mmCIF file of C-alpha atoms and ligand atoms in Angstrom:
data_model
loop_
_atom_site.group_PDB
_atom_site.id
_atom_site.type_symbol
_atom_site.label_atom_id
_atom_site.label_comp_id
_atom_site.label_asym_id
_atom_site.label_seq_id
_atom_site.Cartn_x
_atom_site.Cartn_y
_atom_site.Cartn_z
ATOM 1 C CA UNK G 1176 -72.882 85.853 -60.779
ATOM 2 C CA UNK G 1177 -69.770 86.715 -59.149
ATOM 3 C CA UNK G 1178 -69.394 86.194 -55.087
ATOM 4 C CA UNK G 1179 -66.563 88.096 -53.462
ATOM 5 C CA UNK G 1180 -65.970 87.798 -49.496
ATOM 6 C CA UNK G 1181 -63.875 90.805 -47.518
ATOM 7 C CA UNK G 1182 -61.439 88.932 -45.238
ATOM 8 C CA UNK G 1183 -58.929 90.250 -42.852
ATOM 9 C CA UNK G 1184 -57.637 88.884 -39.506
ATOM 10 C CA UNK G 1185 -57.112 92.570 -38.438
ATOM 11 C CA UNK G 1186 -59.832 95.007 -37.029
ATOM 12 C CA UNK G 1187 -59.938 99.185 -39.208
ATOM 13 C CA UNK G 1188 -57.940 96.871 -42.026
ATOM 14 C CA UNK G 1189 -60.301 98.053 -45.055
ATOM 15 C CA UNK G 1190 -62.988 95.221 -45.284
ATOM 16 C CA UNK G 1191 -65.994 96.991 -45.606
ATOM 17 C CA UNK G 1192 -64.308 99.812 -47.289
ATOM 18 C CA UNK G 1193 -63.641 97.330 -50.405
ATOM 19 C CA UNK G 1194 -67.076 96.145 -50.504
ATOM 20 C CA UNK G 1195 -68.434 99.447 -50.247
ATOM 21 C CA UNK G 1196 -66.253 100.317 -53.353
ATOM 22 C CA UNK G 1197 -66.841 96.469 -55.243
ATOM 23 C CA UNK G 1198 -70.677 98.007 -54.416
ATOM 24 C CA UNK G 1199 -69.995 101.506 -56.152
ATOM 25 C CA UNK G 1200 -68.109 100.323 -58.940
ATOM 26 C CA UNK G 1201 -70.985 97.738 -59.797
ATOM 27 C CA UNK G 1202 -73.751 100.507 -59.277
ATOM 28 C CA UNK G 1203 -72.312 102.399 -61.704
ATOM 29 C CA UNK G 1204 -72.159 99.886 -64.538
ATOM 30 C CA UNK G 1205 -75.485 99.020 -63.697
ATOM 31 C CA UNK G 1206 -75.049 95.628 -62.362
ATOM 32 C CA UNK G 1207 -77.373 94.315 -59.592
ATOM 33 C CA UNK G 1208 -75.894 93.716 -56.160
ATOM 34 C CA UNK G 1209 -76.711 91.939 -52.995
ATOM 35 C CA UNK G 1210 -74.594 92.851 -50.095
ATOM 36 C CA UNK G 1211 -74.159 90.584 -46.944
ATOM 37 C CA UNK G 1212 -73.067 91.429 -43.233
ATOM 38 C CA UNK G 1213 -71.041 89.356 -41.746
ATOM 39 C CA UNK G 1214 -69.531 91.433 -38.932
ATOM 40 C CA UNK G 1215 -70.882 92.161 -35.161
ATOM 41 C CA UNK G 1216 -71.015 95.607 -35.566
ATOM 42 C CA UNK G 1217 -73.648 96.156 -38.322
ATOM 43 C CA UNK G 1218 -71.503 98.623 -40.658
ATOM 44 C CA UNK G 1219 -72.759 97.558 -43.617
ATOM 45 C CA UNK G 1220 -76.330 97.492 -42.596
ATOM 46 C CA UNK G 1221 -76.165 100.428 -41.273
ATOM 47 C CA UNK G 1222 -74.768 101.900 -44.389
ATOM 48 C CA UNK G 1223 -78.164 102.998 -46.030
ATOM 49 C CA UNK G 1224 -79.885 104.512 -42.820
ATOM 50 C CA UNK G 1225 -76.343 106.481 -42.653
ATOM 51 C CA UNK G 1226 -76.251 107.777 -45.774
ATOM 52 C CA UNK G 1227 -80.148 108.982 -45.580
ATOM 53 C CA UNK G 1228 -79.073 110.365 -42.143
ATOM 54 C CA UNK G 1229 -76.182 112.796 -43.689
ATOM 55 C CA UNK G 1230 -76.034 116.148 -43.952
ATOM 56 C CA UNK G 1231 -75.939 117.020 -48.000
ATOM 57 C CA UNK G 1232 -75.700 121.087 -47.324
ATOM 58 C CA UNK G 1233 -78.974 121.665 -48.866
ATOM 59 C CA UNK G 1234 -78.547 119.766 -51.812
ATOM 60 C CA UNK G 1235 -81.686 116.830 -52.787
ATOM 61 C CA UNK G 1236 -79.769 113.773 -52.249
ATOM 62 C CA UNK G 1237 -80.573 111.194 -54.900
ATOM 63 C CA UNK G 1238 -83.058 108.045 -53.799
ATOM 64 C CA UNK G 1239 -80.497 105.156 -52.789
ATOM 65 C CA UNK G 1240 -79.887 102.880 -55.856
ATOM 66 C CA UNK G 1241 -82.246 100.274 -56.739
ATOM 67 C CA UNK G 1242 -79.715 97.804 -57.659
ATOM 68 C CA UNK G 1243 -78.304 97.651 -54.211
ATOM 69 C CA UNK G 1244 -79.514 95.444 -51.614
ATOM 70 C CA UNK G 1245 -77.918 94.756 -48.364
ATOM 71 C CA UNK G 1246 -78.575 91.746 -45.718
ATOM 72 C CA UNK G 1247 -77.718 89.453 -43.070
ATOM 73 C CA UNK G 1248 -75.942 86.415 -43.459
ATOM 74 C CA UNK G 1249 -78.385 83.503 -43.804
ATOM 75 C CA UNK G 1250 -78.486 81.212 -40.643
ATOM 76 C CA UNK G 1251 -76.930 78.090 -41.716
ATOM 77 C CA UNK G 1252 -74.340 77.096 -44.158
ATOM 78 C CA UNK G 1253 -76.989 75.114 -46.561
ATOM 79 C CA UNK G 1254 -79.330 78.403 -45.793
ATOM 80 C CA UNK G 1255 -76.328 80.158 -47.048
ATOM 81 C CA UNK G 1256 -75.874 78.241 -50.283
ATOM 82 C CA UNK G 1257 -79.646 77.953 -51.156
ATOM 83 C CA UNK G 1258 -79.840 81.850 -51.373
ATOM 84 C CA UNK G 1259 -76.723 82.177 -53.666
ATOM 85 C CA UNK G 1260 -78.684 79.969 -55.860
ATOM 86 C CA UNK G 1261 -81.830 82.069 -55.550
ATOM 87 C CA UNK G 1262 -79.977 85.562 -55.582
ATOM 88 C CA UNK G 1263 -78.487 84.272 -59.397
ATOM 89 C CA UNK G 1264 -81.491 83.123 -60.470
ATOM 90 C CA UNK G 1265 -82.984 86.526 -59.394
ATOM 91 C CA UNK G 1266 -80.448 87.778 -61.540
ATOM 92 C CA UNK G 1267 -77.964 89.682 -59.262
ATOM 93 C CA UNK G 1268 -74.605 90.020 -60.860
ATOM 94 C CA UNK G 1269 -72.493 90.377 -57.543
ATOM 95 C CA UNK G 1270 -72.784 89.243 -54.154
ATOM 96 C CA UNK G 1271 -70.594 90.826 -51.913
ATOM 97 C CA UNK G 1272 -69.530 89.330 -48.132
ATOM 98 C CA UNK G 1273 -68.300 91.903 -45.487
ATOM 99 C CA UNK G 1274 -67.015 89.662 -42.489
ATOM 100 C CA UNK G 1275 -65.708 90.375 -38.897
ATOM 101 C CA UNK G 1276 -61.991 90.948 -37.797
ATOM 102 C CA UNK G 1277 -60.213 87.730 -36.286
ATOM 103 C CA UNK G 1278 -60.074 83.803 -37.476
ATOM 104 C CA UNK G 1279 -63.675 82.905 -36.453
ATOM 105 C CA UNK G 1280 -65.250 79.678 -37.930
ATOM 106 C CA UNK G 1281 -67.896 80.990 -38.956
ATOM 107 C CA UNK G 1282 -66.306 83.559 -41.163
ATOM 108 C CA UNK G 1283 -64.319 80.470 -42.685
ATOM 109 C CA UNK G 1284 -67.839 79.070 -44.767
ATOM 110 C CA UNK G 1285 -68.069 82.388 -46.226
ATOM 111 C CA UNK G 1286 -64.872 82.968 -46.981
ATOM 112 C CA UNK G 1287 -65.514 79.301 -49.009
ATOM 113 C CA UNK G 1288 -67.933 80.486 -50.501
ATOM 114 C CA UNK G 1289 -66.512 83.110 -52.725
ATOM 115 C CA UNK G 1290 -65.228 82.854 -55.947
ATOM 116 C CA UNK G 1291 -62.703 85.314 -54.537
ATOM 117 C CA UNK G 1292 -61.486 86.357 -51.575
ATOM 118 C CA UNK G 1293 -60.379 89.810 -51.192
ATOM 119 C CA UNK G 1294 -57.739 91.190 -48.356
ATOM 120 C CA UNK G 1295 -57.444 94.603 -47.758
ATOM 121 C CA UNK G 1296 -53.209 95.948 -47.560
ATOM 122 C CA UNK G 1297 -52.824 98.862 -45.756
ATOM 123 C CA UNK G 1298 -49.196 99.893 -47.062
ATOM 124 C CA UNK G 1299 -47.820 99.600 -43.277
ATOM 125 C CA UNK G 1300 -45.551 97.639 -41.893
ATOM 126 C CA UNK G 1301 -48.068 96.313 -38.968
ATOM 127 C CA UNK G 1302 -50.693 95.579 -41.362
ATOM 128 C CA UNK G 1303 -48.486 93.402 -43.886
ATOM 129 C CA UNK G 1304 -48.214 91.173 -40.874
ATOM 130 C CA UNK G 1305 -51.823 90.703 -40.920
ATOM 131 C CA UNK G 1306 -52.025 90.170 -44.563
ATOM 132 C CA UNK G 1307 -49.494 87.534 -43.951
ATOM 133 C CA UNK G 1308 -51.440 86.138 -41.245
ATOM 134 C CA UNK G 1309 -54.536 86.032 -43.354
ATOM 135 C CA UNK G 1310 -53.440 84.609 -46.647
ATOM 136 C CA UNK G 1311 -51.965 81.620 -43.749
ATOM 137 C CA UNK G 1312 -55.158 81.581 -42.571
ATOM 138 C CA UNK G 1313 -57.060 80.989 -46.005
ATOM 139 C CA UNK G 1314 -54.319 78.365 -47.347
ATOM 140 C CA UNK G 1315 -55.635 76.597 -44.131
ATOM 141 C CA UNK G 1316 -58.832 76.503 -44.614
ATOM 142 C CA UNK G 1317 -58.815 76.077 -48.296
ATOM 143 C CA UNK G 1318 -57.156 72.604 -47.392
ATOM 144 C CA UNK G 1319 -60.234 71.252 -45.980
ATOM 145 C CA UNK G 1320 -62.158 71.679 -48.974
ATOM 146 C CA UNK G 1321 -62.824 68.210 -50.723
ATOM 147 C CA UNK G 1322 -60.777 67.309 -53.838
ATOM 148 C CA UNK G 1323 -62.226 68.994 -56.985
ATOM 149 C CA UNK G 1324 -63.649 71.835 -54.981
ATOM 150 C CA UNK G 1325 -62.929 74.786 -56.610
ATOM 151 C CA UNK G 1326 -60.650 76.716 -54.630
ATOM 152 C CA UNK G 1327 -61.111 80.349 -53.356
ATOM 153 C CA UNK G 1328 -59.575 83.058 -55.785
ATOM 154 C CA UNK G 1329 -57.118 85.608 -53.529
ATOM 155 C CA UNK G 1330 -56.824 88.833 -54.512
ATOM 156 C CA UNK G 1331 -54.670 91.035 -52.007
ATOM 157 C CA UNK G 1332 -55.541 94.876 -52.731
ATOM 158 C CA UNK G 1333 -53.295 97.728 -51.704
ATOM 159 C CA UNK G 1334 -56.198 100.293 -49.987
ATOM 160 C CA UNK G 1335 -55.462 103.558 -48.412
ATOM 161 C CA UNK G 1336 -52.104 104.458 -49.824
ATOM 162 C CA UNK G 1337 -50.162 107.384 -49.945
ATOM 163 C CA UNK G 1338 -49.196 109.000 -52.633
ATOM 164 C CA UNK G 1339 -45.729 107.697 -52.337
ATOM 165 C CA UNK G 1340 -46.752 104.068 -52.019
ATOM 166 C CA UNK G 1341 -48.854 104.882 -55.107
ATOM 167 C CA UNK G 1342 -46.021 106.298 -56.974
ATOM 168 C CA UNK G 1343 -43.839 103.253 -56.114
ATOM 169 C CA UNK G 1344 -46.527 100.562 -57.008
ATOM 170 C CA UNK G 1345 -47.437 102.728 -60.449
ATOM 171 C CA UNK G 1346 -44.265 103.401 -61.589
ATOM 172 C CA UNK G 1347 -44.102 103.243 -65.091
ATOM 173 C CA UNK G 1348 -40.479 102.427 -66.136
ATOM 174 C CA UNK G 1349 -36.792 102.137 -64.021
ATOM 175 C CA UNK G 1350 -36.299 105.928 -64.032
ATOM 176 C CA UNK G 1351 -39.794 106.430 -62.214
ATOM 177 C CA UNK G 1352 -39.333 103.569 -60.004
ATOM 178 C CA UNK G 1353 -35.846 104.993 -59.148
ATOM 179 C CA UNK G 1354 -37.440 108.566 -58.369
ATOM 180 C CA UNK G 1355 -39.708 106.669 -56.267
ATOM 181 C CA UNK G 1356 -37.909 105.065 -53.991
ATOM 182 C CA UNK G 1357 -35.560 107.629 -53.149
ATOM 183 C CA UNK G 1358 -38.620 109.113 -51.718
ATOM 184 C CA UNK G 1359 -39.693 106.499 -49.545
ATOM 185 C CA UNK G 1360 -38.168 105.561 -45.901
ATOM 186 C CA UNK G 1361 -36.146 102.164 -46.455
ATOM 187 C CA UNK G 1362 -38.231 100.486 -43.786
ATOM 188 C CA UNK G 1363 -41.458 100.855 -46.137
ATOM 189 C CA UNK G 1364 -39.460 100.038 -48.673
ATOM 190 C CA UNK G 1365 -38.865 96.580 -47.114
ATOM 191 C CA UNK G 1366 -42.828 96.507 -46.882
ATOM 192 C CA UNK G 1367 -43.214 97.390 -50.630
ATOM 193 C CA UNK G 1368 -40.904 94.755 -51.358
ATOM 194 C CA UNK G 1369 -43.042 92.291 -49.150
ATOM 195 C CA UNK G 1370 -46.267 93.380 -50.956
ATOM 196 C CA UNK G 1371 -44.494 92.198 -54.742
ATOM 197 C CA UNK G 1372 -44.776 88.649 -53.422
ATOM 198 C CA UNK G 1373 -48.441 88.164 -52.445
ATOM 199 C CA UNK G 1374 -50.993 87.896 -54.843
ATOM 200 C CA UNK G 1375 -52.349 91.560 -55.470
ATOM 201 C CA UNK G 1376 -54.732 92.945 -57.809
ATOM 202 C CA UNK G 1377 -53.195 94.751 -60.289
ATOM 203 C CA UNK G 1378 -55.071 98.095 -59.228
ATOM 204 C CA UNK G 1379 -53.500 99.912 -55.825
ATOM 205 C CA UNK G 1380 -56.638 102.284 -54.290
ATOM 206 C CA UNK G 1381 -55.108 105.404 -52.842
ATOM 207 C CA UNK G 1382 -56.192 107.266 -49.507
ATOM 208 C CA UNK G 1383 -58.470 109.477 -50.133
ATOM 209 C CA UNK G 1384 -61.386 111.654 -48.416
ATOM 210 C CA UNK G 1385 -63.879 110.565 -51.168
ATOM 211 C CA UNK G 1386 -63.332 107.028 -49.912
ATOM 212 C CA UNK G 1387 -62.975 108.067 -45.843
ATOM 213 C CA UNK G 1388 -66.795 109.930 -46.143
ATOM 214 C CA UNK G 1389 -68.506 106.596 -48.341
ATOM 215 C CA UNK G 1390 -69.836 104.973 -45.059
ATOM 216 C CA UNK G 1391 -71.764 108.531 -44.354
ATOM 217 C CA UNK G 1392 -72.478 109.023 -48.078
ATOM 218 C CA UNK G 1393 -73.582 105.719 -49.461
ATOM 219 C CA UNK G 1394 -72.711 104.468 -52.686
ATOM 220 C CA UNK G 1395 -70.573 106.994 -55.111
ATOM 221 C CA UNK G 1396 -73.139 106.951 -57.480
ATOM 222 C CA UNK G 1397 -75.585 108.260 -55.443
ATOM 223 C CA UNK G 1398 -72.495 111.274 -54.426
ATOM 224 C CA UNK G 1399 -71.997 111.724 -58.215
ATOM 225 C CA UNK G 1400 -75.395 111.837 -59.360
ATOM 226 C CA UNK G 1401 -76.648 113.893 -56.340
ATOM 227 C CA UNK G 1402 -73.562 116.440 -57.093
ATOM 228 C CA UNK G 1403 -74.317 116.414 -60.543
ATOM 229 C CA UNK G 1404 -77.718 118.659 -59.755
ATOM 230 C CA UNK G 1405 -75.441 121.303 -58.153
ATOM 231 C CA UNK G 1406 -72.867 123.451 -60.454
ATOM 232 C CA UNK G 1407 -71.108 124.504 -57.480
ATOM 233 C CA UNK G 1408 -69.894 121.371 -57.350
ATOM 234 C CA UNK G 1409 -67.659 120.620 -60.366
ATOM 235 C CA UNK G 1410 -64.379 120.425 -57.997
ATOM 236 C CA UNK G 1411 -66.070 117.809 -55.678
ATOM 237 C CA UNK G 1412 -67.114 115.995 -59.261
ATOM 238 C CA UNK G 1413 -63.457 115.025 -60.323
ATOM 239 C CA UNK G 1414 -62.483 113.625 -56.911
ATOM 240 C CA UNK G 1415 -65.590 111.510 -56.943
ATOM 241 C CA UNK G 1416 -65.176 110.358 -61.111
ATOM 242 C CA UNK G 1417 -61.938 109.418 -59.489
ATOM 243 C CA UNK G 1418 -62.743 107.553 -56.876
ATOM 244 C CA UNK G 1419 -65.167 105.818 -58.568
ATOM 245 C CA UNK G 1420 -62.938 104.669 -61.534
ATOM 246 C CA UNK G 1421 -61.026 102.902 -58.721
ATOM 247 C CA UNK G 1422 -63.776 100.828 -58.225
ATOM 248 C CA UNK G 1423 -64.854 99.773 -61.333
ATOM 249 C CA UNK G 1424 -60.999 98.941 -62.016
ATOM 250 C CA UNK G 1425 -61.167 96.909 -58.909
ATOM 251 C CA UNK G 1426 -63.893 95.278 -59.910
ATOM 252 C CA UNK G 1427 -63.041 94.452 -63.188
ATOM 253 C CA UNK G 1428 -59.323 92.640 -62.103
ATOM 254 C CA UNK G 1429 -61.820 90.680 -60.126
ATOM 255 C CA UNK G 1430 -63.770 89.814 -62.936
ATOM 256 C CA UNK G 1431 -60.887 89.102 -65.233
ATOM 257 C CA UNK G 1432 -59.412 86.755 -62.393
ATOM 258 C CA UNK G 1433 -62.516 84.708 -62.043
ATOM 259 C CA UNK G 1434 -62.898 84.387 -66.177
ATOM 260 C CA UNK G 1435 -59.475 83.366 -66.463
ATOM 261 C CA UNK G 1436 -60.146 80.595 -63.794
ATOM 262 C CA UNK G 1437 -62.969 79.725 -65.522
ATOM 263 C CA UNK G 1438 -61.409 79.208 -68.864
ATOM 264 C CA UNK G 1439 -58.407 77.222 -67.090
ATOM 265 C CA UNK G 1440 -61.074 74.937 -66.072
ATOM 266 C CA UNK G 1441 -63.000 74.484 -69.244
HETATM 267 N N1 LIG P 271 -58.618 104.530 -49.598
HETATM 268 C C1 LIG P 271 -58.954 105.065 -48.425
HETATM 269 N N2 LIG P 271 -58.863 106.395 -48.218
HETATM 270 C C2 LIG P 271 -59.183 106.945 -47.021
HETATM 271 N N3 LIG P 271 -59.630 106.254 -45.971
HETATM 272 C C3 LIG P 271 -59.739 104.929 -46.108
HETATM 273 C C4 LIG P 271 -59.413 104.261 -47.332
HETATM 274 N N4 LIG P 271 -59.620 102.939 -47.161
HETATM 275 C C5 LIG P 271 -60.041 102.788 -45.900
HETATM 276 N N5 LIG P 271 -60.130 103.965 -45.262
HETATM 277 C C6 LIG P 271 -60.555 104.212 -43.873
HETATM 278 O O1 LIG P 271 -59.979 103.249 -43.003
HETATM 279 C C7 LIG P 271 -60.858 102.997 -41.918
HETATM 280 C C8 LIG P 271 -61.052 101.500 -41.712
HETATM 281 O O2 LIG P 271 -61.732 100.964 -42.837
HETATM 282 P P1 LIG P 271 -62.929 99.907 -42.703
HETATM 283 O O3 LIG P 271 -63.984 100.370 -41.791
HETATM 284 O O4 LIG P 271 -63.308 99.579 -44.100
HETATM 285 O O5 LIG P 271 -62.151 98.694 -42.050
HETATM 286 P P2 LIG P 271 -62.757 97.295 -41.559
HETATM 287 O O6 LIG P 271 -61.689 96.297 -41.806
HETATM 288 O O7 LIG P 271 -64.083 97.055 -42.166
HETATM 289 O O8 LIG P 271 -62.920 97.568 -40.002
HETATM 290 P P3 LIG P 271 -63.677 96.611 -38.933
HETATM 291 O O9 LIG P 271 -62.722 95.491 -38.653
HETATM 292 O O10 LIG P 271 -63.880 97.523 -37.760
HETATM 293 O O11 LIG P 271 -64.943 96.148 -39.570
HETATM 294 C C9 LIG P 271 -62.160 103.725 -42.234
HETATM 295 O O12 LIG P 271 -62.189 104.940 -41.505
HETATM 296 C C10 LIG P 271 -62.054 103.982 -43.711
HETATM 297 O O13 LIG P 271 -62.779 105.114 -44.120
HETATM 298 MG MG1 LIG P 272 -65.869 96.582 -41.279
#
C-alpha cells in the first residue's frame, strides 16, 4: 500500500485536483482506494454526492466505482496510524490525503504520514513562491522526525499548464526547446527555470476542461465508461482517454519513486 498526502501552503493551488486524478488513475487499473479529507471545506467528501447530483444530458451515468472510498481523517494521530494498518490489511492499494491550505499542525502528521508528499505547481510566478514556501515548510517538519524514520518522498507536479509551459517542459531535443522558449514571456521563463530545480515528477498535467469538470463528474472512469454507452460521444472520448493517461502516468512516477526508495533501503 502506497500513502500519498496533497500539500500546499496556498488556497485554489491543485490539492484536491491531484488526488482526484491519483484516484482516477488508480480506478482505472483497478486498484482499491481509500480517500481521506483533510480540508475544512469538505471537497472531497462532497465529491460523490456531486457527481450523482450532475447533469449527464440524458445519458445513464455509470454506478460510482466500487473501489473508491472516501473519509474523514481519523481523530487522533495513533487513530490515524491504526487505520493505515487496517486499510492494508483490507487490501487497499492507495490511500490518498487531501489537506487544507496554510501551515496548520495538524496537516503536518499527515503530511508524515505519507510515503510521498505531493505539491501541486501551478506554472505562475505567484504560485512558485508557494511551492517554495511549502517544500521549506516540509524540510521543517521532516526534521522532527526521529533518526531512522523514513523520510517523506516529495514529488512537486506541474498541474494546470498551458500549452506553452507544456511545450517547454516536453521538449524533446535543443531545437524544440529553442522553438519553445521563443514563445514564452521571459518572466515565465525565469519561473520555468525555477521549476528545473525542485524535485518534480517527471509527468507535467496540462490545463484542461476534462480535469476543471472532475469535481462535478467524479472519477474519469466513471466519465469514460458512462460516455462509452453513447456514440455521440467519440470526441468527448479522446479528451477523457487523455486525461486519464495523465493520471495513471502520475501515478506510476509515484510508484516508481517509492520502489526505488524502497530498494535504496533494502
Ligand atoms: N489541469 C487542470 N486543468 C484545468 N483546471 C484545473 C487543472 N488543475 C486544477 N484545475 C482547477 O484549479 C482550481 C483549483 O484546484 P483545486 O480545487 O484542486 O485546488 P485546492 O488546492 O484543492 O484548493 P483549496 O485550497 O480551496 O482546497 C479548480 O477549479 C480546478 O478545477
Ligand atoms: Mg481542495
Amino acid at each position: 500500500m502506497i500513502t500519498v498526502t496533497s500539500l500546499s501552503t496556498k488556497g485554489g493551488s491543485g490539492k484536491t485536483t491531484l488526488i482526484q486524478m491519483l484516484a482516477s488513475g488508480a480506478l482505472a487499473r483497478g486498484l482499491r482506494v481509500h480517500a481521506l479529507d483533510g480540508d475544512t471545506d469538505q471537497q472531497l467528501t462532497e465529491w460523490r454526492a456531486k457527481s450523482d447530483a450532475a447533469d449527464w444530458n440524458g445519458l445513464q451515468r455509470v454506478s460510482w466505482p466500487e473501489g473508491l472510498t472516501i473519509g474523514p481523517i481519523p481523530e487522533t494521530v495513533d487513530a490515524l496510524y491504526e487505520a493505515l494498518n487496517g486499510w492494508e490489511e483490507d487490501g487497499i492499494d492507495l490511500v490518498l490525503i487531501d489537506t487544507r491550505p496554510g501551515e496548520n499542525p495538524e496537516t503536518e502528521n499527515l503530511a508524515l504520514a505519507a510515503d510521498m508528499i505531493v505539491v501541486p505547481a501551478v506554472p505562475t510566478q505567484s504560485d512558485f513562491v508557494a511551492v517554495q514556501k511549502t517544500l521549506d515548510w516540509i524540510d521543517r517538519m521532516a526534521a522532527t522526525l526521529a533518526d531512522g524514520y523514513p523520510q517523506p518522498l516529495r514529488g512537486v507536479v506541474m498541474l494546470n499548464a498551458p500549452p506553452k509551459a507544456m511545450a517547454l517542459v516536453t521538449a524533446a531535443n535543443e531545437a524544440e526547446l529553442a522553438r519553445a522558449r521563443d514563445k514564452v514571456h521571459a518572466q515565465d521563463l525565469e519561473v520555468y527555470e525555477v521549476v528545473k530545480r525542485m524535485p518534480m515528477l517527471p509527468t507535467p498535467v496540462p490545463t484542461s476542461q476534462t480535469f476543471r469538470r472532475m469535481p462535478l463528474s467524479g472519477p474519469l472512469t466513471v466519465v469514460r465508461d458512462t460516455y462509452a454507452t453513447d456514440p455521440r460521444s467519440r470526441l468527448a472520448a479522446g479528451h477523457i482517454k487523455a486525461a486519464l493517461d495523465y493520471c495513471e502516468e502520475l501515478l506510476v512516477d509515484i510508484e516508481t519513486a517509492v520502489k526505488n526508495r524502497e530498494e535504496a533501503v533494502a
